[in-house]
XYZ file of C-alpha atoms in Angstrom:
743
model
C 96.654 78.987 134.599
C 93.992 78.203 137.253
C 91.967 75.011 136.349
C 88.574 75.992 134.534
C 85.496 74.237 132.167
C 85.924 75.610 128.633
C 85.675 74.711 124.512
C 87.691 77.369 123.822
C 90.538 76.953 121.298
C 93.982 76.841 122.677
C 96.605 78.091 120.211
C 99.971 77.500 120.863
C 103.021 78.779 118.512
C 105.492 75.752 117.397
C 109.213 75.757 117.023
C 111.136 73.696 114.904
C 108.584 72.903 111.905
C 110.045 73.129 109.022
C 107.950 70.183 106.592
C 104.925 69.457 106.398
C 105.511 66.317 107.731
C 106.749 67.781 110.947
C 103.482 69.471 111.325
C 101.477 66.084 110.399
C 103.871 64.405 113.308
C 102.374 67.210 115.985
C 98.959 66.765 115.356
C 99.260 63.244 115.533
C 100.558 63.440 118.079
C 98.442 65.720 120.612
C 95.204 64.564 118.874
C 96.181 60.957 121.096
C 95.694 63.028 124.347
C 92.914 62.661 126.510
C 90.801 65.344 126.367
C 91.691 66.841 122.902
C 88.436 67.091 121.008
C 90.757 68.116 117.579
C 94.061 69.414 116.976
C 95.765 71.330 113.634
C 98.823 72.765 112.998
C 99.918 75.785 110.471
C 103.280 74.996 109.240
C 102.993 78.666 107.639
C 102.471 80.395 110.844
C 103.922 77.773 113.191
C 100.819 77.489 115.189
C 99.088 74.826 116.888
C 95.214 75.073 117.874
C 93.842 72.492 119.912
C 90.077 72.223 121.061
C 89.565 70.996 124.179
C 86.843 69.199 125.045
C 84.172 71.358 127.675
C 84.936 70.081 130.922
C 88.728 69.486 130.493
C 90.416 71.278 132.829
C 92.763 73.065 130.750
C 95.650 73.234 132.802
C 96.665 69.460 133.281
C 96.001 70.016 129.393
C 98.941 72.273 128.409
C 100.865 70.739 129.895
C 100.585 67.132 128.736
C 100.103 68.980 125.116
C 103.606 70.488 125.417
C 105.052 67.324 126.720
C 103.767 65.541 123.374
C 104.197 68.206 121.427
C 108.524 67.987 122.617
C 108.539 64.122 122.707
C 107.502 64.835 118.917
C 110.776 66.777 118.999
C 109.251 70.582 118.885
C 109.136 73.268 121.077
C 105.371 74.945 122.193
C 104.399 77.608 123.822
C 101.401 78.930 124.756
C 99.996 81.759 123.396
C 98.442 85.166 126.103
C 94.508 85.445 126.434
C 95.733 88.666 124.910
C 96.881 87.621 122.193
C 100.808 88.268 122.365
C 103.263 86.920 121.722
C 107.549 86.509 121.475
C 108.132 88.885 118.293
C 112.059 88.105 118.830
C 113.223 87.083 115.504
C 114.871 83.309 115.183
C 118.522 83.218 117.047
C 120.455 80.606 115.399
C 122.550 79.829 118.378
C 119.744 79.017 120.701
C 118.168 76.514 119.052
C 117.365 73.286 120.868
C 118.254 70.997 117.954
C 121.856 72.510 117.442
C 123.689 71.705 120.669
C 123.231 68.309 119.691
C 123.992 68.717 116.639
C 127.079 70.132 117.333
C 128.178 67.550 120.060
C 127.788 64.546 117.338
C 130.328 67.009 115.051
C 132.745 67.370 117.796
C 132.625 63.366 118.587
C 132.516 62.096 114.801
C 135.782 64.509 114.418
C 137.511 63.317 117.702
C 137.061 59.589 116.268
C 137.886 60.308 113.116
C 140.833 61.539 114.029
C 141.419 58.920 116.421
C 141.215 56.294 112.682
C 143.416 58.278 111.165
C 146.158 57.967 114.310
C 145.796 54.448 113.853
C 143.495 53.415 117.562
C 141.860 50.250 118.205
C 138.911 49.976 115.728
C 137.025 48.929 118.820
C 137.702 52.231 120.343
C 136.920 54.026 117.327
C 133.562 52.520 116.807
C 132.394 53.479 120.347
C 133.307 57.338 119.217
C 131.307 57.077 116.528
C 128.779 55.464 118.365
C 128.155 57.955 121.471
C 127.960 60.520 118.727
C 124.929 58.770 116.962
C 123.542 58.577 120.896
C 124.228 62.576 121.249
C 123.018 63.878 118.345
C 120.118 61.131 117.387
C 118.165 60.419 120.994
C 116.259 63.508 119.628
C 115.556 61.763 116.465
C 114.840 58.479 117.426
C 112.504 59.549 120.262
C 110.799 62.258 117.469
C 111.046 58.543 115.468
C 108.943 56.505 118.241
C 106.401 59.167 118.592
C 105.520 58.636 115.224
C 105.237 55.218 115.258
C 102.508 55.137 118.024
C 100.406 57.171 115.940
C 101.298 55.073 112.831
C 103.097 57.126 110.788
C 106.370 57.511 109.136
C 107.927 60.375 108.624
C 111.753 62.172 108.238
C 112.513 60.555 111.834
C 111.472 57.553 111.612
C 113.462 56.933 108.041
C 116.551 58.682 109.205
C 116.471 56.285 112.553
C 116.523 52.877 110.251
C 119.082 54.506 108.712
C 121.104 54.843 111.263
C 120.647 51.926 112.949
C 120.910 50.043 109.544
C 124.184 51.381 109.168
C 125.059 50.235 112.251
C 124.222 46.441 112.185
C 126.178 46.923 109.091
C 129.224 47.702 110.884
C 128.847 51.223 109.156
C 129.908 53.251 112.517
C 131.190 56.243 110.460
C 128.635 56.657 107.771
C 125.616 56.076 110.692
C 127.341 59.379 112.900
C 127.849 61.471 110.175
C 123.988 61.040 108.798
C 122.923 62.558 112.167
C 125.494 65.279 112.154
C 124.866 66.024 108.492
C 120.531 65.677 109.010
C 120.408 67.011 112.189
C 123.044 70.190 111.558
C 120.707 70.365 108.471
C 117.666 70.561 109.775
C 118.444 73.000 112.322
C 119.683 75.496 109.551
C 116.218 74.586 108.018
C 114.321 75.473 110.743
C 116.059 78.889 111.812
C 115.593 79.777 107.806
C 112.125 79.408 107.742
C 111.264 80.212 111.039
C 112.452 84.448 109.282
C 109.229 83.691 106.723
C 106.518 83.542 110.014
C 109.016 86.372 111.766
C 108.023 89.366 109.594
C 103.903 88.405 110.989
C 105.136 87.498 114.485
C 106.588 90.902 115.232
C 103.463 92.939 114.065
C 101.867 92.570 117.193
C 105.279 94.028 119.200
C 103.991 97.596 118.022
C 101.297 97.408 119.820
C 102.483 98.944 123.666
C 101.970 96.846 126.680
C 100.906 100.076 129.011
C 98.535 102.779 128.108
C 97.891 106.587 129.541
C 94.910 106.121 130.957
C 92.912 109.591 131.915
C 90.295 108.672 134.218
C 87.748 111.629 136.341
C 91.146 114.093 135.078
C 93.101 111.897 136.481
C 95.954 110.096 134.130
C 97.317 106.391 135.394
C 99.399 103.466 134.159
C 97.320 100.863 132.720
C 98.031 98.226 131.023
C 96.756 98.214 127.489
C 95.146 94.577 128.135
C 93.066 96.096 130.399
C 91.408 99.118 128.092
C 87.199 98.932 127.444
C 85.521 100.773 124.872
C 84.867 104.070 125.086
C 87.972 104.821 127.374
C 90.129 108.051 127.044
C 93.407 107.715 127.264
C 96.605 110.258 125.798
C 99.281 109.670 123.463
C 102.250 112.389 123.273
C 105.054 112.689 121.168
C 106.999 109.115 119.810
C 104.242 106.962 121.771
C 102.885 104.221 119.406
C 99.007 104.264 119.786
C 97.792 101.889 122.427
C 94.164 100.682 121.073
C 91.886 101.386 117.999
C 89.992 104.715 118.594
C 89.383 108.369 117.764
C 90.612 111.675 118.108
C 88.532 113.907 120.781
C 91.247 116.454 121.433
C 94.264 117.188 119.833
C 96.021 117.690 116.534
C 98.976 115.425 115.335
C 101.256 113.252 112.203
C 100.983 108.957 112.582
C 102.809 107.070 111.222
C 101.097 104.081 109.974
C 103.745 102.168 108.117
C 103.581 99.978 109.652
C 99.818 98.941 109.346
C 99.028 99.956 106.014
C 102.507 100.315 104.473
C 102.535 104.224 103.388
C 105.301 105.816 103.701
C 104.244 109.344 105.023
C 102.781 110.106 108.241
C 99.169 111.027 107.910
C 97.766 114.045 109.370
C 95.332 112.791 111.743
C 93.010 115.533 113.985
C 89.590 115.867 115.806
C 87.322 113.054 114.554
C 89.866 111.330 112.707
C 90.340 107.162 112.796
C 93.827 105.658 114.311
C 95.362 102.078 114.682
C 96.362 100.470 117.511
C 100.397 100.153 117.176
C 100.741 103.174 114.917
C 103.192 106.048 116.000
C 102.622 109.212 117.132
C 104.392 111.669 115.500
C 104.389 115.790 116.943
C 101.163 116.430 119.001
C 99.577 115.516 122.274
C 96.347 113.873 121.602
C 93.786 112.810 123.453
C 92.226 109.279 122.260
C 88.413 108.004 122.775
C 89.295 103.754 122.919
C 87.012 102.032 120.050
C 87.768 98.472 120.019
C 89.016 95.996 122.611
C 93.405 95.147 122.157
C 92.198 91.704 120.986
C 89.675 93.349 118.334
C 91.821 96.191 117.099
C 93.263 96.320 113.461
C 96.748 95.124 113.929
C 95.419 92.100 115.993
C 92.506 91.173 113.067
C 95.318 91.476 110.212
C 97.753 89.271 112.373
C 95.162 87.053 112.784
C 93.988 86.382 109.238
C 97.177 87.046 107.794
C 98.381 83.899 110.127
C 94.938 82.225 108.713
C 96.591 82.765 105.185
C 99.463 81.401 105.940
C 97.960 77.979 106.712
C 96.154 77.380 104.447
C 97.408 75.639 101.001
C 97.266 76.951 97.545
C 96.462 74.431 94.950
C 99.978 73.929 94.410
C 101.155 72.924 97.636
C 97.660 70.562 97.198
C 98.654 68.885 94.491
C 102.391 68.476 95.863
C 101.261 67.010 99.288
C 99.157 64.879 97.296
C 101.721 63.235 95.269
C 104.117 63.472 98.593
C 101.735 61.053 99.742
C 102.458 57.825 97.262
C 105.633 59.118 96.876
C 106.416 58.324 100.380
C 105.508 55.569 100.677
C 106.330 53.807 96.692
C 109.704 54.462 98.021
C 109.694 52.787 101.160
C 108.015 50.184 100.211
C 110.778 49.765 96.676
C 113.693 49.561 98.959
C 111.965 46.662 100.926
C 111.798 45.063 97.522
C 115.550 46.066 96.908
C 116.677 44.481 99.550
C 114.649 41.505 100.057
C 115.391 40.674 96.306
C 119.008 41.675 96.246
C 119.475 39.745 99.267
C 118.264 36.771 97.812
C 119.326 36.997 94.311
C 123.238 37.403 95.559
C 125.114 36.475 98.485
C 126.224 40.520 99.507
C 123.106 40.812 101.239
C 124.613 43.883 103.531
C 124.754 45.736 99.942
C 121.797 45.204 99.419
C 120.527 46.255 102.135
C 122.622 49.314 102.597
C 121.245 50.408 99.167
C 118.107 49.351 100.731
C 118.537 52.009 103.410
C 120.248 55.171 100.963
C 116.435 54.282 99.673
C 114.918 55.348 102.939
C 117.075 58.488 102.662
C 115.383 59.466 99.891
C 111.843 58.652 100.591
C 112.020 61.534 102.892
C 110.006 64.199 100.499
C 111.051 67.262 103.039
C 112.326 69.593 100.212
C 109.477 68.443 97.852
C 106.829 69.294 100.392
C 108.435 72.485 101.694
C 109.269 73.970 98.265
C 105.878 75.741 98.041
C 104.799 76.795 101.778
C 108.242 78.212 102.139
C 107.323 80.904 99.128
C 103.895 81.386 99.794
C 104.940 82.461 103.100
C 107.836 84.513 102.713
C 105.297 86.208 99.895
C 102.031 86.713 102.185
C 104.851 88.510 104.796
C 106.690 90.823 102.133
C 102.716 91.897 100.572
C 101.784 92.176 103.976
C 104.874 95.010 105.282
C 103.793 96.783 101.785
C 99.995 97.268 102.291
C 98.595 94.288 100.919
C 96.425 92.047 102.782
C 95.763 88.653 101.109
C 93.938 86.347 101.768
C 95.523 82.291 101.642
C 97.670 81.152 99.120
C 94.610 80.548 97.273
C 94.195 84.080 96.260
C 98.269 84.698 95.750
C 98.286 82.374 92.825
C 94.746 83.310 91.575
C 95.761 87.177 91.107
C 98.582 86.370 89.319
C 97.089 84.834 86.276
C 94.598 87.537 86.133
C 94.365 88.690 82.332
C 91.750 91.772 83.439
C 91.561 93.950 86.104
C 88.002 95.825 86.860
C 87.320 98.960 89.342
C 84.248 100.153 90.754
C 84.505 104.084 90.271
C 83.939 105.805 94.159
C 86.199 105.684 96.596
C 88.326 103.189 94.138
C 89.491 105.292 90.907
C 88.544 108.469 92.480
C 88.755 109.861 96.341
C 85.154 108.846 97.194
C 83.997 112.267 98.836
C 83.030 115.229 96.394
C 84.903 117.990 96.135
C 84.659 121.606 94.796
C 86.137 121.036 91.149
C 85.303 124.894 89.678
C 83.637 128.396 90.489
C 82.587 130.470 87.622
C 81.491 133.922 89.571
C 78.662 135.975 87.221
C 77.304 139.473 87.411
C 80.964 141.122 88.403
C 81.331 139.096 91.411
C 84.320 136.952 92.208
C 85.235 133.287 92.449
C 86.350 133.991 96.044
C 82.985 135.951 97.040
C 80.789 133.007 95.903
C 82.629 130.817 96.922
C 82.337 132.618 101.003
C 79.331 133.501 100.842
C 78.214 129.909 100.062
C 80.571 128.149 103.145
C 78.717 130.976 105.369
C 75.816 129.116 104.671
C 77.234 125.480 104.315
C 79.115 125.896 107.635
C 76.369 124.015 110.346
C 75.576 121.196 107.007
C 76.106 117.911 107.210
C 75.621 116.990 103.756
C 78.670 116.169 101.364
C 77.838 118.769 99.410
C 78.081 121.160 101.958
C 81.154 120.021 103.774
C 82.570 119.981 99.990
C 82.209 124.186 99.434
C 84.018 124.404 103.623
C 87.074 122.008 102.622
C 87.366 124.369 99.234
C 86.939 127.694 101.600
C 89.260 126.342 104.023
C 92.008 124.873 102.300
C 91.917 128.462 100.029
C 91.730 130.945 103.227
C 88.563 131.869 102.366
C 86.980 134.520 104.960
C 83.602 133.108 105.177
C 80.789 135.038 107.217
C 78.270 134.257 110.280
C 75.121 133.418 109.163
C 71.882 133.862 111.045
C 69.093 131.594 110.617
C 70.103 128.898 109.045
C 67.194 126.379 107.206
C 68.196 122.869 105.217
C 65.675 123.351 101.973
C 65.054 119.255 101.465
C 65.926 117.973 98.235
C 67.199 121.408 96.914
C 69.746 123.644 99.209
C 70.104 125.537 102.039
C 69.428 129.554 102.861
C 70.459 131.663 105.322
C 70.921 135.485 106.864
C 74.669 136.415 105.663
C 75.330 139.789 106.308
C 72.073 140.679 107.208
C 71.125 139.683 103.238
C 69.337 136.379 102.582
C 71.727 133.821 100.742
C 70.623 131.044 99.279
C 73.230 127.583 97.302
C 71.607 124.612 95.689
C 70.483 122.962 93.007
C 68.589 124.656 90.024
C 65.263 123.518 91.520
C 65.650 125.993 93.777
C 67.061 128.457 91.324
C 63.827 127.660 89.569
C 62.120 128.662 92.681
C 62.608 131.794 92.835
C 61.929 132.173 89.268
C 65.888 133.181 87.908
C 66.288 131.920 84.025
C 69.680 131.298 82.621
C 70.801 133.621 79.898
C 72.935 131.815 77.263
C 75.701 132.420 78.557
C 75.425 130.489 82.086
C 73.349 127.923 80.545
C 76.493 126.837 78.796
C 78.603 127.555 81.097
C 76.205 124.392 82.986
C 75.632 122.127 80.235
C 79.853 122.338 79.514
C 79.945 121.034 83.472
C 77.460 118.847 83.536
C 78.960 117.340 80.707
C 81.877 116.482 82.680
C 80.491 115.002 85.211
C 79.644 117.573 88.130
C 77.379 118.980 89.161
C 76.310 122.644 89.624
C 75.421 124.393 92.393
C 74.173 128.328 92.643
C 74.612 130.669 94.678
C 72.159 133.481 94.712
C 71.226 136.855 97.369
C 68.479 138.883 97.220
C 68.412 142.548 97.226
C 65.459 145.190 96.879
C 63.208 142.049 96.853
C 65.123 140.685 94.265
C 67.299 137.426 94.137
C 70.443 137.735 92.069
C 72.497 134.844 90.711
C 75.576 135.674 91.835
C 77.475 132.833 90.977
C 78.332 128.842 89.976
C 79.961 125.928 91.934
C 80.699 122.851 90.285
C 80.929 120.177 92.330
C 82.336 116.567 91.406
C 83.897 112.997 93.078
C 87.217 113.727 91.838
C 89.985 111.128 90.300
C 92.675 110.061 93.068
C 96.496 111.641 91.567
C 97.773 108.462 91.120
C 94.430 106.292 89.623
C 96.514 107.533 85.821
C 100.095 105.991 86.878
C 98.292 102.932 88.613
C 96.242 102.057 85.554
C 99.811 102.291 84.028
C 101.426 99.458 86.038
C 98.932 97.517 86.095
C 99.712 96.814 81.942
C 103.494 97.226 82.791
C 102.477 94.212 85.441
C 100.934 91.907 82.145
C 97.417 92.834 82.302
C 95.537 93.060 79.087
C 92.789 94.741 79.478
C 91.374 97.426 82.194
C 87.679 98.047 82.873
C 84.962 100.139 84.605
C 82.351 99.036 86.549
C 79.709 101.580 88.008
C 76.456 102.934 89.389
C 77.199 106.525 88.469
C 75.783 107.803 85.444
C 77.467 107.350 81.946
C 78.849 111.548 81.675
C 80.780 111.251 85.318
C 81.975 107.715 84.547
C 83.568 108.526 80.754
C 85.140 111.810 82.857
C 86.388 109.499 85.094
C 87.160 106.448 82.995
C 88.924 108.508 79.708
C 91.473 110.073 82.467
C 92.173 107.301 84.257
C 92.631 105.192 81.302
C 90.590 101.978 81.296
C 90.252 99.955 78.056
C 86.108 99.504 78.745
C 83.839 101.784 80.716
C 80.641 100.400 82.203
C 77.749 102.341 83.471
C 74.372 102.839 85.562
C 74.863 98.986 86.838
C 72.829 97.713 89.875
C 74.982 95.552 91.822
C 73.259 92.600 90.091
C 74.131 94.316 86.893
C 77.847 94.861 88.108
C 78.131 91.149 88.634
C 77.106 90.081 84.718
C 79.774 92.617 83.589
C 82.670 90.143 85.435
C 80.860 86.974 84.002
C 81.077 88.678 80.955
C 85.046 90.091 81.170
C 85.526 86.734 82.004
C 84.823 84.582 78.751
C 86.356 87.362 76.601
C 90.046 88.422 78.409
C 90.345 85.559 80.925
C 90.661 85.446 85.207
C 88.994 88.785 86.407
C 90.261 90.379 89.304
C 88.245 92.600 90.762
C 88.941 95.627 93.037
C 85.676 97.690 94.732
C 84.696 99.009 97.924
C 84.086 95.199 99.458
C 80.446 96.518 100.534
C 78.780 97.295 97.381
C 80.641 95.722 94.936
C 80.502 91.935 97.628
C 78.121 90.220 94.062
C 80.391 91.778 91.698
C 83.800 91.040 94.187
C 82.207 86.873 94.708
C 81.796 86.857 91.396
C 85.505 88.043 89.694
C 88.117 85.215 90.527
C 89.932 87.716 93.004
C 88.040 90.255 95.088
C 90.427 92.937 96.094
C 89.023 95.487 98.810
C 89.951 99.159 98.335
C 91.854 100.978 101.316
C 90.233 98.077 104.113
C 92.653 99.302 106.950
C 89.733 99.724 110.063
C 86.692 98.103 107.823
C 85.554 94.872 109.220
C 83.994 94.028 106.166
C 86.600 94.915 103.680
C 88.789 92.754 105.600
C 86.571 89.722 105.681
C 85.031 90.046 102.143
C 87.538 89.848 100.236
C 90.282 87.805 98.545
C 92.997 90.436 99.083
C 92.719 94.201 100.469
C 94.363 97.159 100.065
C 95.001 98.460 103.679
C 95.525 102.473 102.170
C 94.314 104.097 99.473
C 96.762 103.130 96.996
C 95.899 101.193 93.320
C 99.520 101.251 93.110
C 99.764 97.722 95.753
C 97.942 96.395 93.263
C 100.691 95.872 90.676
C 102.703 95.167 93.368
C 100.580 92.095 94.336
C 101.000 90.571 90.781
C 104.216 91.255 90.508
C 104.276 89.639 93.524
C 102.394 86.529 92.680
C 104.374 85.894 90.006
C 107.389 85.795 91.379
C 106.082 83.536 93.827
C 104.889 81.092 90.979
C 108.372 81.617 89.512
C 109.699 80.684 92.704
C 107.791 77.670 93.843
C 108.260 75.927 90.121
C 111.777 76.655 90.470
C 111.927 74.843 93.897
C 109.454 71.871 92.677
C 111.669 71.354 89.580
C 114.785 71.199 91.787
C 113.438 69.278 94.541
C 111.738 66.294 91.755
C 115.206 66.192 89.599
C 117.558 65.778 92.861
C 115.714 62.736 93.807
C 115.289 61.780 90.340
C 118.795 61.269 90.349
C 119.484 59.901 93.637
C 117.182 57.258 93.058
C 118.352 56.509 90.069
C 122.700 56.956 91.327
C 121.324 55.101 94.883
C 119.874 51.633 93.133
C 123.039 52.102 91.702
C 124.927 51.617 94.314
C 126.448 54.886 93.106
C 125.390 56.873 96.437
C 126.449 56.414 100.196
C 124.140 57.356 102.932
C 126.022 60.551 104.125
C 125.570 61.921 100.666
C 121.835 61.026 100.625
C 121.215 62.915 103.694
C 123.338 65.338 102.054
C 121.422 66.031 99.351
C 118.444 65.709 100.994
C 119.208 68.317 103.280
C 120.758 70.460 100.717
C 117.799 70.238 98.909
C 115.518 71.826 101.988
C 117.986 74.465 102.751
C 117.802 75.539 99.157
C 114.093 75.577 98.503
C 113.758 77.316 101.432
C 116.439 79.617 101.241
C 114.995 80.148 97.313
C 111.679 81.227 99.029
C 113.264 83.391 101.689
C 114.037 85.714 98.367
C 111.177 86.527 97.910
C 109.959 88.246 101.277
C 113.579 90.434 100.749
C 111.373 91.742 97.659
C 110.424 95.518 97.985
C 108.529 97.957 95.869
C 108.948 97.371 92.712
C 110.958 100.606 91.044
C 108.035 100.709 87.958
C 105.391 100.673 91.309
C 103.416 103.853 91.781
C 105.010 106.227 94.497
C 102.954 107.423 97.413
C 101.184 111.040 96.009
C 99.129 112.226 99.249
C 95.383 113.933 97.103
C 95.894 117.246 97.152
C 93.207 120.297 97.312
C 91.667 119.378 100.420
C 92.722 120.292 103.773
C 92.303 116.423 105.588
C 91.007 118.336 109.067
C 87.926 119.151 106.930
C 87.137 115.917 104.853
C 84.165 113.982 105.785
C 85.239 110.883 108.187
C 82.414 108.916 105.827
C 83.235 108.819 102.191
C 80.602 108.471 99.893
C 79.285 104.846 98.995
C 76.952 105.326 95.989
C 78.701 103.534 92.474
């Protein structure tokens, strides 16, 4: 890397951290370096972010940071400018702590065998000393680094304990402490790395090369070199290199890695594609819409890493407790050694007990009990297509008792669709739909697009039209098969002088009562207009909505409400079919926020689900705001506490269940850590715990809480969750690319 003046943050991937004290040690070590303005470490994401001075030489600073992290006992790897990182999962035999640990274990076994064989005590102690040096070198170096920045971490406590044991002549026990601690921390580090691996591996989904088309020539280029507007060819089986839009061809794309969808999604000209997703059976040309570093995939990874680095309320509470607990136990150990030595003639026994307390003072298991569960849960949620924006949001959604839904684009598909066709005066529905589609085939109006989509889906012949004219606010007209035809609202009907007979009026009223908008199709013959039929258009409810609401009740949600700006008739129709408990219609954005406040007062914590744009006040007022169908939507990704990456409400119940499982695991971990610490403290003071047993208890508890948290990462979809059922009735190639945002 060349020297340059830059104030941009420098980001490193740090391995080997397995507790909060590890992260603090790295922060302190790096902050002491000249040229470093600030340094922050995310334990959950395994990231070190360094803010250099404005005129620092970057290459030299990177080397200095790497050295400081290494001296602290960990490894730092610079993240490349494109944001790529090693995605390979942690391999236990490559852990840098394992070789010294195994060496120390082998030497301890040799020394112990020599002792059993009756070898001279001096020779046995020498081998034990070599074992301590081999396994404890990195621990002692990290302890020295911590003391330089005036910190007491687990390395300091272990180093003092080992030196104290050796000073008391317990070389065997000192060596055993080193063996147990190094092996345990190595295994714990590898286990904790697995919680980060799911997110790290996401970036490996993006290919390194793309097939760029320029001036009719195809060339292979690095994905990082693509620019907005470039056109790339993607063949069957290849990954999409960048976010973009299909401009030629059709295919089915596997988006499961990003959105969690189990079925491929049909894509044709005009449809959006996301970097890292897998092309199916067709070759497509794609116009690049975003740089590789700004793709939806990259933004999701960045947001999740930030979420993993944030502290949940339970973690903040544990950290505050640990900040008091550790110094208190250290002071207690000093007091125990001093008072015990003065009060008895056996100073060695009391010093030994004080050393045991120093080991017990290490709060690793307690501090790691919460973040390992949070990180695992966030990774599991991401694989299921639910983006959780931090541990606090994950905890809050599990405490919710009421869920409020926006209607349009949430409970419904968010775009109009033909619901019913009524033929009149001897004309059948196919003829009516064909004539209406003939007029609307050049229309950009959502209702016109819905009519065209229905005709294409039903394979209805669409005649050509001439002299198309849009009638603003009323409809459209054209010549179809040589005759004037119009399609539009009742206002257009009134302009022709036609009146509805009783049967037609009854049909119109029936459709309006169910929340459907009626379009009238007319044709002129012999100078007179004739009503051919009615086409009812409505924003249709998603097929999965009723099951999603039922799934929420199964997840423990006591009350479900709808808040919408749509009219009461439409809201009542959708809400009744969905199975919600109460319906609030004709609401302005500020009114929605007031309803959310009222729901909280009556029922407790509220989750609000909306589109992340129009529902901003309600999302902000709710205890947890959830954006629906957020893949590729900048505002939705940034605005909500949670984002459902695809249009599948079933993910909400999964997130609630996952939150409650996570809280249960955190309670288990914290309880286990506190109980073991309390027992160890009591037994240690009474002399019933040796140094190596104290280390085994500390390391063993840390491993147990880590593995318990890892269970969340292995949780798959709950068997009661809503299955993915594609909405039927519309040809996906004919759907509007921009859904309606009303309501």
